[in-house]
Coordinates of C-alpha atoms in Angstrom, one line a residue:
Chain A
M1 CA -76.7 77.6 17.9
S2 CA -77.6 76.1 21.3
P3 CA -76.3 77.7 24.5
R4 CA -74.0 74.8 25.1
T5 CA -72.5 75.0 21.6
R6 CA -72.0 78.7 22.0
A7 CA -70.3 78.2 25.4
V8 CA -67.9 75.6 23.9
A9 CA -67.2 77.9 20.9
L10 CA -66.4 80.8 23.3
R11 CA -63.9 78.7 25.2
V12 CA -62.3 77.2 22.1
L13 CA -61.9 80.5 20.3
P14 CA -58.9 81.9 22.3
A15 CA -56.9 78.7 21.5
L16 CA -57.7 79.0 17.8
L17 CA -56.8 82.7 17.7
L18 CA -53.5 82.0 19.4
L19 CA -52.7 79.0 17.2
A20 CA -53.4 81.1 14.1
L21 CA -51.2 83.9 15.4
A22 CA -48.4 81.5 16.1
L23 CA -48.7 79.9 12.6
A24 CA -48.8 83.3 10.8
G25 CA -46.3 84.9 13.1
P26 CA -43.2 84.5 11.0
W27 CA -44.8 86.6 8.2
L28 CA -45.7 89.4 10.6
A29 CA -42.2 89.8 12.1
P30 CA -41.0 93.4 11.5
H31 CA -37.3 92.5 11.6
P32 CA -35.2 89.5 10.5
I33 CA -34.8 87.1 13.4
D34 CA -31.0 86.6 13.1
A35 CA -29.7 90.2 12.7
P36 CA -29.0 92.6 15.6
V37 CA -31.2 95.7 15.6
A38 CA -30.3 97.0 19.1
A39 CA -27.8 96.7 21.8
P40 CA -27.7 93.3 23.7
Y41 CA -30.5 93.3 26.2
A42 CA -31.6 96.8 25.1
E43 CA -34.7 98.0 26.9
P44 CA -37.9 98.3 24.9
G45 CA -38.2 101.4 22.8
G46 CA -37.6 102.8 19.3
D47 CA -37.4 100.2 16.7
A48 CA -37.6 97.2 19.0
L49 CA -41.0 97.2 20.8
L50 CA -39.9 94.5 23.2
G51 CA -36.2 95.4 23.3
G52 CA -33.3 93.3 22.3
D53 CA -32.1 89.8 23.3
Q54 CA -28.6 88.5 24.2
L55 CA -27.3 89.4 20.8
G56 CA -29.4 92.5 20.3
R57 CA -31.9 90.8 18.0
D58 CA -35.5 92.0 18.1
V59 CA -37.4 90.2 20.8
L60 CA -40.8 90.9 19.1
S61 CA -39.7 89.4 15.8
R62 CA -38.3 86.3 17.4
L63 CA -41.4 86.0 19.5
L64 CA -43.6 86.1 16.4
A65 CA -41.4 83.6 14.6
G66 CA -40.7 81.3 17.5
G67 CA -44.1 79.6 17.9
R68 CA -44.8 78.0 14.5
D69 CA -42.5 75.0 14.9
L70 CA -43.6 74.4 18.4
V71 CA -47.3 74.5 17.4
L72 CA -46.7 72.3 14.3
S73 CA -44.6 69.7 16.1
S74 CA -47.2 69.6 18.9
L75 CA -50.1 69.2 16.5
L76 CA -48.3 66.4 14.7
V77 CA -47.5 64.6 18.0
A78 CA -51.1 65.1 19.3
A79 CA -52.6 63.7 16.0
L80 CA -50.2 60.7 15.9
V81 CA -50.8 59.9 19.6
T82 CA -54.6 60.2 19.4
G83 CA -54.7 58.1 16.2
G84 CA -52.4 55.4 17.5
A85 CA -54.2 55.3 20.9
A86 CA -57.6 55.1 19.2
V87 CA -56.6 52.2 17.0
L88 CA -54.8 50.3 19.7
G89 CA -57.6 51.0 22.2
A90 CA -60.3 49.8 19.8
I91 CA -58.3 46.7 18.9
G92 CA -57.7 46.0 22.6
A93 CA -61.5 46.3 23.3
L94 CA -62.3 43.9 20.5
R95 CA -59.5 41.4 21.2
P96 CA -59.0 41.1 25.0
R97 CA -55.6 39.3 24.6
V98 CA -54.1 42.2 22.6
G99 CA -55.8 44.6 25.1
R100 CA -53.9 43.0 28.0
L101 CA -50.6 43.1 26.1
V102 CA -51.1 46.8 25.3
E103 CA -51.9 47.4 28.9
R104 CA -48.7 45.7 30.1
I105 CA -46.6 47.7 27.7
A106 CA -48.3 50.9 28.9
D107 CA -47.4 49.9 32.5
V108 CA -43.7 49.6 31.5
L109 CA -43.6 52.9 29.7
M110 CA -45.2 54.7 32.6
L111 CA -42.0 54.1 34.6
L112 CA -40.2 56.3 32.2
P113 CA -40.7 60.1 32.9
A114 CA -41.4 61.7 29.5
V115 CA -38.6 64.3 29.9
L116 CA -36.0 61.7 30.6
G117 CA -37.4 59.5 27.7
I118 CA -36.9 62.5 25.3
L119 CA -33.4 63.0 26.5
L120 CA -32.7 59.3 26.1
V121 CA -33.9 59.2 22.5
T122 CA -32.3 62.5 21.4
L123 CA -28.9 61.8 23.0
S124 CA -28.8 58.2 21.6
W125 CA -29.7 59.6 18.2
P126 CA -27.8 62.8 17.8
D127 CA -28.7 63.2 14.1
G128 CA -32.4 62.8 14.8
G129 CA -33.1 66.5 15.4
R130 CA -36.7 67.5 15.6
F131 CA -37.8 64.1 14.3
A132 CA -36.3 62.4 17.3
V133 CA -38.2 64.7 19.7
I134 CA -41.5 64.0 17.8
A135 CA -40.9 60.2 17.8
A136 CA -40.1 60.2 21.5
A137 CA -43.1 62.3 22.4
V138 CA -45.4 60.0 20.4
V139 CA -44.0 56.8 21.9
L140 CA -44.2 58.2 25.4
G141 CA -47.7 59.8 24.9
V142 CA -49.5 56.7 23.6
P143 CA -49.4 54.7 26.9
Y144 CA -51.3 57.5 28.7
A145 CA -53.8 58.0 25.9
V146 CA -54.5 54.3 25.2
R147 CA -56.0 53.8 28.6
L148 CA -58.6 56.5 27.9
A149 CA -59.3 55.2 24.4
A150 CA -59.6 51.6 25.5
G151 CA -62.0 52.6 28.4
A152 CA -64.2 54.5 25.9
A153 CA -64.1 51.8 23.3
A154 CA -65.0 48.9 25.7
P155 CA -68.8 49.7 25.9
V156 CA -69.0 50.3 22.1
A157 CA -67.2 47.0 21.4
D158 CA -69.7 45.2 23.5
S159 CA -72.7 46.7 21.8
G160 CA -75.1 44.7 19.7
Y161 CA -74.3 46.1 16.3
V162 CA -70.6 45.5 16.7
E163 CA -71.3 41.9 17.8
A164 CA -73.6 41.6 14.8
A165 CA -70.9 42.9 12.4
A166 CA -68.3 40.5 14.0
A167 CA -70.7 37.6 13.7
G168 CA -71.3 38.6 10.1
G169 CA -67.6 37.9 9.4
E170 CA -66.3 41.4 9.1
R171 CA -62.6 41.8 9.4
L172 CA -60.9 43.4 12.4
W173 CA -59.9 46.5 10.5
H174 CA -63.5 47.0 9.4
L175 CA -64.7 46.7 12.9
V176 CA -62.1 49.1 14.3
L177 CA -62.4 51.8 11.6
R178 CA -66.1 51.6 10.6
E179 CA -67.9 50.3 13.7
V180 CA -66.1 51.3 16.8
L181 CA -64.0 54.5 16.2
P182 CA -66.8 56.6 14.5
N183 CA -68.7 56.3 17.8
L184 CA -65.8 57.7 19.8
R185 CA -65.6 61.0 17.9
A186 CA -66.4 63.2 20.9
T187 CA -63.9 61.3 23.2
L188 CA -61.2 61.3 20.6
L189 CA -61.6 65.1 20.0
A190 CA -61.2 65.7 23.7
L191 CA -58.3 63.3 23.8
F192 CA -56.7 65.2 21.0
G193 CA -57.0 68.4 23.0
L194 CA -55.4 66.8 26.0
R195 CA -52.6 65.3 24.0
F196 CA -51.9 68.6 22.4
V197 CA -51.5 70.2 25.8
A198 CA -49.1 67.4 26.8
A199 CA -47.2 67.7 23.5
V200 CA -46.8 71.5 24.0
Y201 CA -45.3 70.8 27.4
L202 CA -42.9 68.1 26.1
V203 CA -41.8 69.9 22.9
A204 CA -41.3 73.1 24.8
T205 CA -39.3 71.3 27.6
A206 CA -37.2 69.6 25.0
G207 CA -36.4 73.0 23.5
F208 CA -35.6 74.4 26.9
L209 CA -33.2 71.5 27.5
Q210 CA -31.5 72.3 24.2
V211 CA -32.3 68.9 22.5
G212 CA -34.9 70.3 20.1
P213 CA -34.3 73.4 17.9
Q214 CA -30.7 74.6 17.9
P215 CA -29.5 78.2 17.8
P216 CA -29.9 80.6 15.9
A217 CA -33.4 79.3 15.4
A218 CA -36.2 81.4 17.0
D219 CA -38.0 79.2 19.5
W220 CA -40.0 80.3 22.6
A221 CA -38.4 77.8 24.9
L222 CA -34.9 78.3 23.6
M223 CA -35.4 82.1 24.0
I224 CA -36.2 81.7 27.7
R225 CA -33.0 79.6 28.1
E226 CA -30.8 81.8 26.1
N227 CA -31.9 85.1 27.6
S228 CA -32.3 84.1 31.2
S229 CA -29.0 85.7 32.2
G230 CA -30.3 89.1 31.0
I231 CA -33.6 88.9 32.7
L232 CA -32.9 92.0 34.8
L233 CA -31.6 94.1 31.9
N234 CA -34.5 93.4 29.6
P235 CA -37.1 91.3 31.4
W236 CA -39.2 91.2 28.2
S237 CA -36.7 88.9 26.5
V238 CA -37.7 86.2 29.0
V239 CA -41.2 87.2 30.1
A240 CA -42.6 87.5 26.5
P241 CA -41.8 83.9 25.4
S242 CA -42.8 82.6 28.9
L243 CA -46.1 84.4 28.5
A244 CA -46.5 82.9 25.0
I245 CA -45.9 79.3 26.2
G246 CA -48.0 79.9 29.3
L247 CA -50.9 81.3 27.3
L248 CA -50.7 78.6 24.7
A249 CA -50.8 75.8 27.3
L250 CA -53.6 77.6 29.2
C251 CA -55.9 78.4 26.2
V252 CA -55.5 74.9 24.6
N253 CA -56.2 73.3 28.0
L254 CA -59.4 75.3 28.5
A255 CA -60.5 74.4 25.0
A256 CA -59.8 70.7 25.6
A257 CA -61.8 70.9 28.9
A258 CA -64.7 72.5 27.0
L259 CA -64.6 69.8 24.3
A260 CA -64.7 66.9 26.8
P261 CA -67.9 65.0 26.4
Q262 CA -70.4 65.8 29.2
S263 CA -70.8 62.6 31.2
G264 CA -74.5 63.2 31.8
R265 CA -74.1 62.9 35.5
K266 CA -76.2 65.1 37.7
A267 CA -74.4 67.7 39.7
V268 CA -73.7 66.3 43.2
T269 CA -76.1 68.0 45.5
V270 CA -75.2 66.5 48.9
L271 CA -71.5 67.1 49.5
Chain B
M1 CA -50.1 30.2 59.2
A2 CA -52.4 27.5 60.7
G3 CA -53.1 29.6 63.8
P4 CA -55.2 32.3 62.3
L5 CA -57.0 29.8 60.1
T6 CA -58.1 27.6 63.1
A7 CA -59.0 30.6 65.1
D8 CA -61.1 31.8 62.3
T9 CA -63.1 28.5 62.0
A10 CA -63.4 28.3 65.7
A11 CA -65.1 31.7 65.8
P12 CA -68.9 31.5 66.3
A13 CA -70.8 31.4 63.0
G14 CA -73.2 34.2 62.2
P15 CA -72.8 37.9 62.1
S16 CA -71.6 38.5 65.6
P17 CA -69.5 41.7 65.6
H18 CA -66.6 40.1 67.5
G19 CA -66.2 37.2 65.0
E20 CA -66.5 39.6 62.1
K21 CA -63.7 41.7 63.5
A22 CA -61.4 38.8 64.2
R23 CA -61.8 37.4 60.7
R24 CA -61.0 40.8 59.1
S25 CA -57.9 41.4 61.1
R26 CA -56.2 38.0 61.3
A27 CA -57.3 35.6 58.7
P28 CA -56.1 37.4 55.6
L29 CA -52.6 37.9 57.0
A30 CA -51.1 35.0 54.9
L31 CA -53.3 36.1 52.0
L32 CA -52.1 39.6 52.4
A33 CA -48.4 38.5 52.4
A34 CA -49.0 36.5 49.3
R35 CA -50.6 39.4 47.6
V36 CA -47.9 41.8 48.6
G37 CA -45.3 39.4 47.2
L38 CA -47.3 39.2 44.0
V39 CA -47.5 42.9 43.6
V40 CA -43.7 43.3 44.3
L41 CA -42.9 40.6 41.8
K42 CA -45.1 42.3 39.1
R43 CA -43.6 45.7 39.7
A44 CA -40.1 44.3 39.6
T45 CA -40.8 42.5 36.3
L46 CA -42.1 45.7 34.8
L47 CA -39.0 47.5 35.9
A48 CA -36.7 44.9 34.4
V49 CA -38.6 45.1 31.1
L50 CA -38.1 48.9 31.1
L51 CA -34.4 48.6 31.8
A52 CA -34.1 46.1 28.9
L53 CA -36.1 48.6 26.7
V54 CA -33.7 51.4 27.7
F55 CA -30.7 49.4 26.6
V56 CA -32.3 48.4 23.3
T57 CA -33.3 52.0 22.6
V58 CA -29.7 53.2 23.2
E59 CA -28.4 50.3 21.1
L60 CA -30.8 50.5 18.1
L61 CA -30.7 54.2 17.5
P62 CA -27.8 55.2 15.1
G63 CA -24.5 56.3 16.7
D64 CA -22.9 55.3 20.0
A65 CA -21.1 57.0 22.8
A66 CA -17.7 56.7 20.9
D67 CA -19.2 58.5 17.9
A68 CA -20.9 61.1 20.1
T69 CA -17.8 62.2 21.9
S70 CA -15.6 62.3 18.8
E71 CA -13.9 65.6 18.3
R72 CA -14.1 67.5 15.1
G73 CA -11.6 66.1 12.6
E74 CA -10.8 63.0 14.6
S75 CA -9.7 60.1 12.6
A76 CA -11.8 56.9 12.4
A77 CA -9.0 55.0 14.0
D78 CA -9.1 57.2 17.1
T79 CA -12.9 56.7 17.4
E80 CA -12.4 53.0 17.0
A81 CA -9.7 53.0 19.7
R82 CA -12.1 54.7 22.2
R83 CA -14.9 52.4 21.2
R84 CA -12.5 49.5 22.2
L85 CA -11.6 51.3 25.4
L86 CA -15.3 51.8 26.4
G87 CA -15.9 48.1 25.5
L88 CA -18.4 49.0 22.8
D89 CA -16.8 46.5 20.4
R90 CA -18.0 43.5 22.4
P91 CA -21.0 41.5 21.3
V92 CA -24.4 43.2 22.1
L93 CA -25.6 40.3 24.3
E94 CA -22.5 40.3 26.4
R95 CA -22.8 44.1 27.1
F96 CA -26.5 43.7 27.7
W97 CA -25.8 41.1 30.3
D98 CA -23.1 43.2 31.9
W99 CA -25.3 46.3 32.1
M100 CA -28.4 44.4 33.5
S101 CA -26.4 42.3 36.0
G102 CA -24.6 45.4 37.2
L103 CA -27.7 47.4 38.0
P104 CA -28.9 45.6 41.1
T105 CA -25.4 46.1 42.6
G106 CA -25.5 49.8 41.9
D107 CA -23.1 49.6 38.9
L108 CA -24.7 51.8 36.3
G109 CA -22.0 51.4 33.6
V110 CA -19.4 53.8 32.2
S111 CA -20.0 57.3 30.7
A112 CA -18.8 58.2 27.3
R113 CA -15.9 60.1 29.0
G114 CA -14.9 56.9 30.8
E115 CA -16.1 57.8 34.3
K116 CA -18.3 55.5 36.3
V117 CA -22.0 56.7 36.0
S118 CA -22.7 55.8 39.6
D119 CA -19.9 58.1 40.8
L120 CA -21.4 60.9 38.7
L121 CA -24.8 60.4 40.2
S122 CA -24.1 59.4 43.8
S123 CA -24.0 63.0 45.2
A124 CA -26.5 64.4 42.7
F125 CA -29.3 62.0 42.9
P126 CA -30.1 62.4 46.6
N127 CA -30.4 66.2 46.0
T128 CA -32.9 65.5 43.3
L129 CA -34.8 63.1 45.5
L130 CA -35.0 65.7 48.2
L131 CA -36.4 68.2 45.8
G132 CA -38.8 65.8 44.3
G133 CA -39.8 64.3 47.7
L134 CA -40.6 67.8 49.2
A135 CA -42.5 68.7 46.0
L136 CA -44.5 65.5 46.2
L137 CA -45.3 66.1 49.9
L138 CA -46.4 69.7 49.3
T139 CA -48.5 68.5 46.3
A140 CA -50.2 65.9 48.5
V141 CA -51.0 68.5 51.2
I142 CA -52.2 71.2 48.8
S143 CA -54.3 68.9 46.6
L144 CA -56.0 67.2 49.6
A145 CA -56.7 70.5 51.3
L146 CA -58.0 72.3 48.3
G147 CA -59.8 69.3 46.9
C148 CA -61.7 68.7 50.2
W149 CA -62.4 72.4 50.6
A150 CA -63.9 72.5 47.1
A151 CA -65.9 69.3 47.7
L152 CA -67.6 70.7 50.8
R153 CA -69.8 72.9 48.6
P154 CA -70.0 71.5 45.1
G155 CA -70.7 74.1 42.5
G156 CA -70.1 76.9 45.1
R157 CA -67.8 79.9 44.6
V158 CA -64.8 78.1 46.3
D159 CA -65.3 75.0 44.1
R160 CA -65.4 77.0 40.9
A161 CA -62.4 79.1 41.9
V162 CA -60.3 76.0 42.9
S163 CA -61.2 73.9 39.9
G164 CA -60.7 76.8 37.5
T165 CA -57.3 77.7 38.9
A166 CA -56.2 74.0 38.9
T167 CA -57.2 73.6 35.3
A168 CA -55.4 76.8 34.4
V169 CA -52.0 75.8 36.0
L170 CA -51.9 72.1 35.3
A171 CA -50.6 72.5 31.8
L172 CA -47.9 75.1 32.5
P173 CA -44.3 73.8 31.9
E174 CA -42.2 74.0 35.0
F175 CA -39.7 76.4 33.5
V176 CA -42.4 78.9 32.8
V177 CA -43.6 78.7 36.4
A178 CA -40.0 79.0 37.5
V179 CA -39.5 82.2 35.5
A180 CA -42.6 83.7 36.9
L181 CA -41.6 82.8 40.5
V182 CA -38.1 84.1 40.1
L183 CA -39.3 87.4 38.8
L184 CA -42.0 87.8 41.5
L185 CA -40.4 86.4 44.6
S186 CA -36.7 87.0 43.9
L187 CA -35.8 89.7 41.4
W188 CA -38.6 92.2 42.1
T189 CA -39.1 91.6 45.9
G190 CA -35.8 90.2 46.8
W191 CA -37.4 87.7 49.3
L192 CA -35.8 84.5 48.1
P193 CA -32.5 83.6 46.4
A194 CA -32.8 83.1 42.6
V195 CA -30.0 80.6 42.4
T196 CA -28.9 77.8 44.6
L197 CA -25.4 78.0 46.0
T198 CA -23.7 74.8 47.3
D199 CA -21.7 74.0 50.3
A200 CA -18.4 72.1 50.1
D201 CA -20.2 68.8 50.5
G202 CA -22.4 69.5 47.4
T203 CA -25.7 70.2 49.2
P204 CA -27.6 73.5 49.0
A205 CA -26.1 76.0 51.4
D206 CA -29.4 77.3 52.8
W207 CA -32.9 75.8 53.1
T208 CA -34.4 79.0 51.6
M209 CA -32.8 78.0 48.3
L210 CA -35.1 75.0 48.1
I211 CA -38.3 77.0 48.3
L212 CA -38.5 78.3 44.7
P213 CA -37.4 75.0 43.0
V214 CA -40.0 73.1 45.1
L215 CA -42.7 75.6 44.3
A216 CA -42.0 75.6 40.6
L217 CA -42.3 71.8 40.6
T218 CA -45.4 71.8 42.8
V219 CA -47.7 74.3 41.0
P220 CA -48.4 72.2 37.9
Q221 CA -48.6 68.9 39.8
A222 CA -50.9 70.4 42.4
G223 CA -53.1 71.5 39.6
W224 CA -53.4 67.9 38.3
N225 CA -53.9 66.4 41.7
V226 CA -56.5 68.9 42.9
R227 CA -58.6 67.8 40.0
I228 CA -58.1 64.2 40.7
V229 CA -58.9 64.6 44.4
R230 CA -62.0 66.7 43.5
A231 CA -63.2 64.1 41.0
A232 CA -62.5 61.1 43.3
L233 CA -64.5 62.8 46.1
A234 CA -67.4 63.6 43.8
D235 CA -67.5 59.9 42.6
E236 CA -67.4 58.6 46.1
A237 CA -70.0 61.1 47.3
R238 CA -72.6 59.3 45.1
A239 CA -72.1 56.0 47.0
P240 CA -75.2 54.9 48.9
H241 CA -73.4 54.7 52.3
V242 CA -72.6 58.5 51.9
E243 CA -76.2 59.3 51.3
T244 CA -77.1 57.3 54.4
A245 CA -74.6 59.3 56.5
V246 CA -76.0 62.5 55.1
L247 CA -79.5 61.5 55.9
D248 CA -78.4 60.5 59.4
G249 CA -77.7 64.2 59.9
L250 CA -73.9 64.0 60.3
P251 CA -72.1 67.3 59.8
P252 CA -70.6 67.7 56.3
H253 CA -67.0 67.7 57.5
R254 CA -67.5 64.4 59.4
V255 CA -69.2 62.9 56.3
L256 CA -66.2 64.0 54.3
T257 CA -63.4 62.7 56.6
H258 CA -65.1 59.5 57.7
H259 CA -67.3 58.4 54.8
V260 CA -66.1 59.9 51.6
L261 CA -62.3 60.3 51.9
P262 CA -61.5 56.7 52.8
G263 CA -63.2 55.4 49.7
A264 CA -61.6 58.0 47.5
L265 CA -58.1 57.3 48.9
P266 CA -57.0 54.6 46.3
T267 CA -57.7 57.0 43.4
I268 CA -55.9 59.9 45.1
T269 CA -52.8 57.8 45.9
A270 CA -52.7 56.5 42.4
G271 CA -52.8 60.1 41.1
L272 CA -50.0 61.2 43.4
A273 CA -47.9 58.1 42.5
T274 CA -48.3 59.0 38.8
S275 CA -47.0 62.5 39.6
T276 CA -43.7 61.1 40.8
G277 CA -42.5 60.6 37.2
M278 CA -43.6 64.1 36.2
L279 CA -41.8 65.5 39.3
L280 CA -38.6 63.7 38.5
G281 CA -38.7 64.8 34.9
G282 CA -39.6 68.3 35.9
A283 CA -36.8 68.3 38.5
V284 CA -34.3 68.0 35.6
V285 CA -35.6 71.2 34.1
V286 CA -36.0 73.2 37.3
E287 CA -32.5 72.3 38.6
T288 CA -31.0 73.7 35.4
I289 CA -32.8 77.0 36.0
F290 CA -31.9 77.3 39.7
N291 CA -28.5 75.7 39.4
H292 CA -29.6 73.1 42.0
P293 CA -26.9 70.5 42.4
G294 CA -29.0 67.5 41.3
I295 CA -29.1 65.2 38.2
G296 CA -30.3 68.1 36.2
S297 CA -26.8 69.6 36.1
V298 CA -25.3 66.1 35.4
L299 CA -27.8 65.7 32.5
A300 CA -27.1 69.2 31.2
S301 CA -23.4 68.3 30.6
A302 CA -24.6 64.9 29.3
V303 CA -26.6 66.8 26.7
T304 CA -23.6 68.8 25.5
D305 CA -21.4 65.7 25.4
R306 CA -24.2 63.6 23.9
D307 CA -23.5 61.1 26.7
S308 CA -26.2 58.4 26.4
P309 CA -24.8 56.0 29.1
V310 CA -25.4 58.7 31.7
I311 CA -29.0 59.3 30.7
A312 CA -29.6 55.5 30.6
G313 CA -28.3 55.3 34.2
V314 CA -30.5 58.2 35.3
T315 CA -33.5 56.5 33.6
A316 CA -32.7 53.3 35.5
L317 CA -32.5 55.1 38.8
S318 CA -35.7 57.1 38.3
G319 CA -37.5 54.0 37.0
A320 CA -36.6 52.3 40.3
V321 CA -37.9 55.2 42.4
I322 CA -41.1 55.4 40.4
T323 CA -41.6 51.6 40.8
G324 CA -41.2 52.0 44.6
V325 CA -43.8 54.8 44.8
L326 CA -46.3 52.9 42.5
L327 CA -45.7 49.8 44.8
L328 CA -46.7 51.9 47.8
A329 CA -49.8 53.1 45.9
D330 CA -50.7 49.4 45.0
L331 CA -50.4 48.5 48.7
V332 CA -52.6 51.4 49.8
R333 CA -55.2 50.3 47.3
D334 CA -55.0 46.7 48.5
M335 CA -55.3 47.7 52.2
T336 CA -58.3 50.0 51.7
A337 CA -60.0 47.6 49.3
G338 CA -59.4 44.7 51.7
G339 CA -61.2 46.5 54.5
R340 CA -64.2 47.2 52.3
R341 CA -64.7 43.8 50.8

């Protein structure tokens, strides 16, 4: 293992551990998430290590159970956004006219703040539930990702072997999937990390604004919203889920930064 | 228009410094006006397309405002009556035209409860703009200061500390930052108010009530923009004219302010302009936490009522604000690029 690989692995590890904990959390919870075990906003102690929430439910159990859906939704959003942006970016690099159209659509969607866009979709589609949040996050994430993907795909699309394949009469799909995208692996992996960070932000914010998971579901963002009035009685009921979301965002972000391809530039020495 | 042109041709040929200066300052005036017009037209078109898209989104997704506000056990006839009252039974194209043609005059349509959306937002939106504007200003100051400080010694201790902190905070959702700030600066130390109280005229009662919401908005955006400033400065520092300035023996801070920063300005402005959308979205969240009297509270009730016309109106307004800021960024880019060409 080269020093660089080891450094990257070290910075990716915390994110993987946290993700694994969030995914396995529901099985580790010591108490049911929907039955009171203590007084409302009870202080930590006895049966409830982190105290009780607004209804006296165990904060620790809800904390362990409340991350899985957030992580799964975010992973799905990040995968769809990265995949969509990669294909659109590669097509755009191969067919400049499509590229310009995609660019214009991205310009339009940039005018819509993602949080407002999510509210727009979830309110216009009340029965959409979690699917509405995911769909909105994907549509609003692609414009930001497609710029990066198109920028990375442009030099590959101009390279000799792609031109040779195009001259050989290969179809567009073959060019995109077999010639261009395999050469963007490193960029796409970093893009996936970045989009996962953005997806955690969006899905958590949707939960906080009460358009995502509905009570009595355990969800970190919803826990912060529900328990904020008892923050002085049992601070852990708010601090614990805040720390969980903060740590998740931070670890994944550091992992994404470590995965980003080194540009090969020399460190700037003067200034 | 003919004046500058003739003056330009009358100027002595050759690279005399005086003629060069005159050409730069006067000749492109007409050109500049044309370019500004073009940029404005382009941004306006994009905004119009977005507004159409918002209408289509609300229209295409299943359910409308009449369905959304129906009480439990309400008969289909009642819902139908309200649909007629709200004008939702008219043809789509007619309603589309009504909505779009009303927007430039400030008419944002009617909420599901039958109130005018513009009335709902007229006192709230300025409060949100104040919050977002202050946060944008603070973000600009912090990111420029920290970015430049870090850039003075690339790879040094300051650079690593600033870049590391920026990377760490940029992904934090605003409500997590807000919880931390409230605990630290309000509940445990008692320095700042944890909730915003309003005067009779609907504005925050005291300026200290703005500090925590603005900080909660600023921290993640400052993280983004410090990185953008730092990267833009590093890119520009590789330019040949900067190397010349360094070899001329100019002190580092002068090289930074006179040779590196001007070239990096377009990227920095574009980054800040992109933050506007994030700030407006984040403001909705932060206002709910601090009970700040902005669009956040209006939207919170819109969420409970499933009131899509209100959110469409807010989207239209914020789209217009973002368009304005992006327009400014475009103009800054054109100005600086024009001087360098």
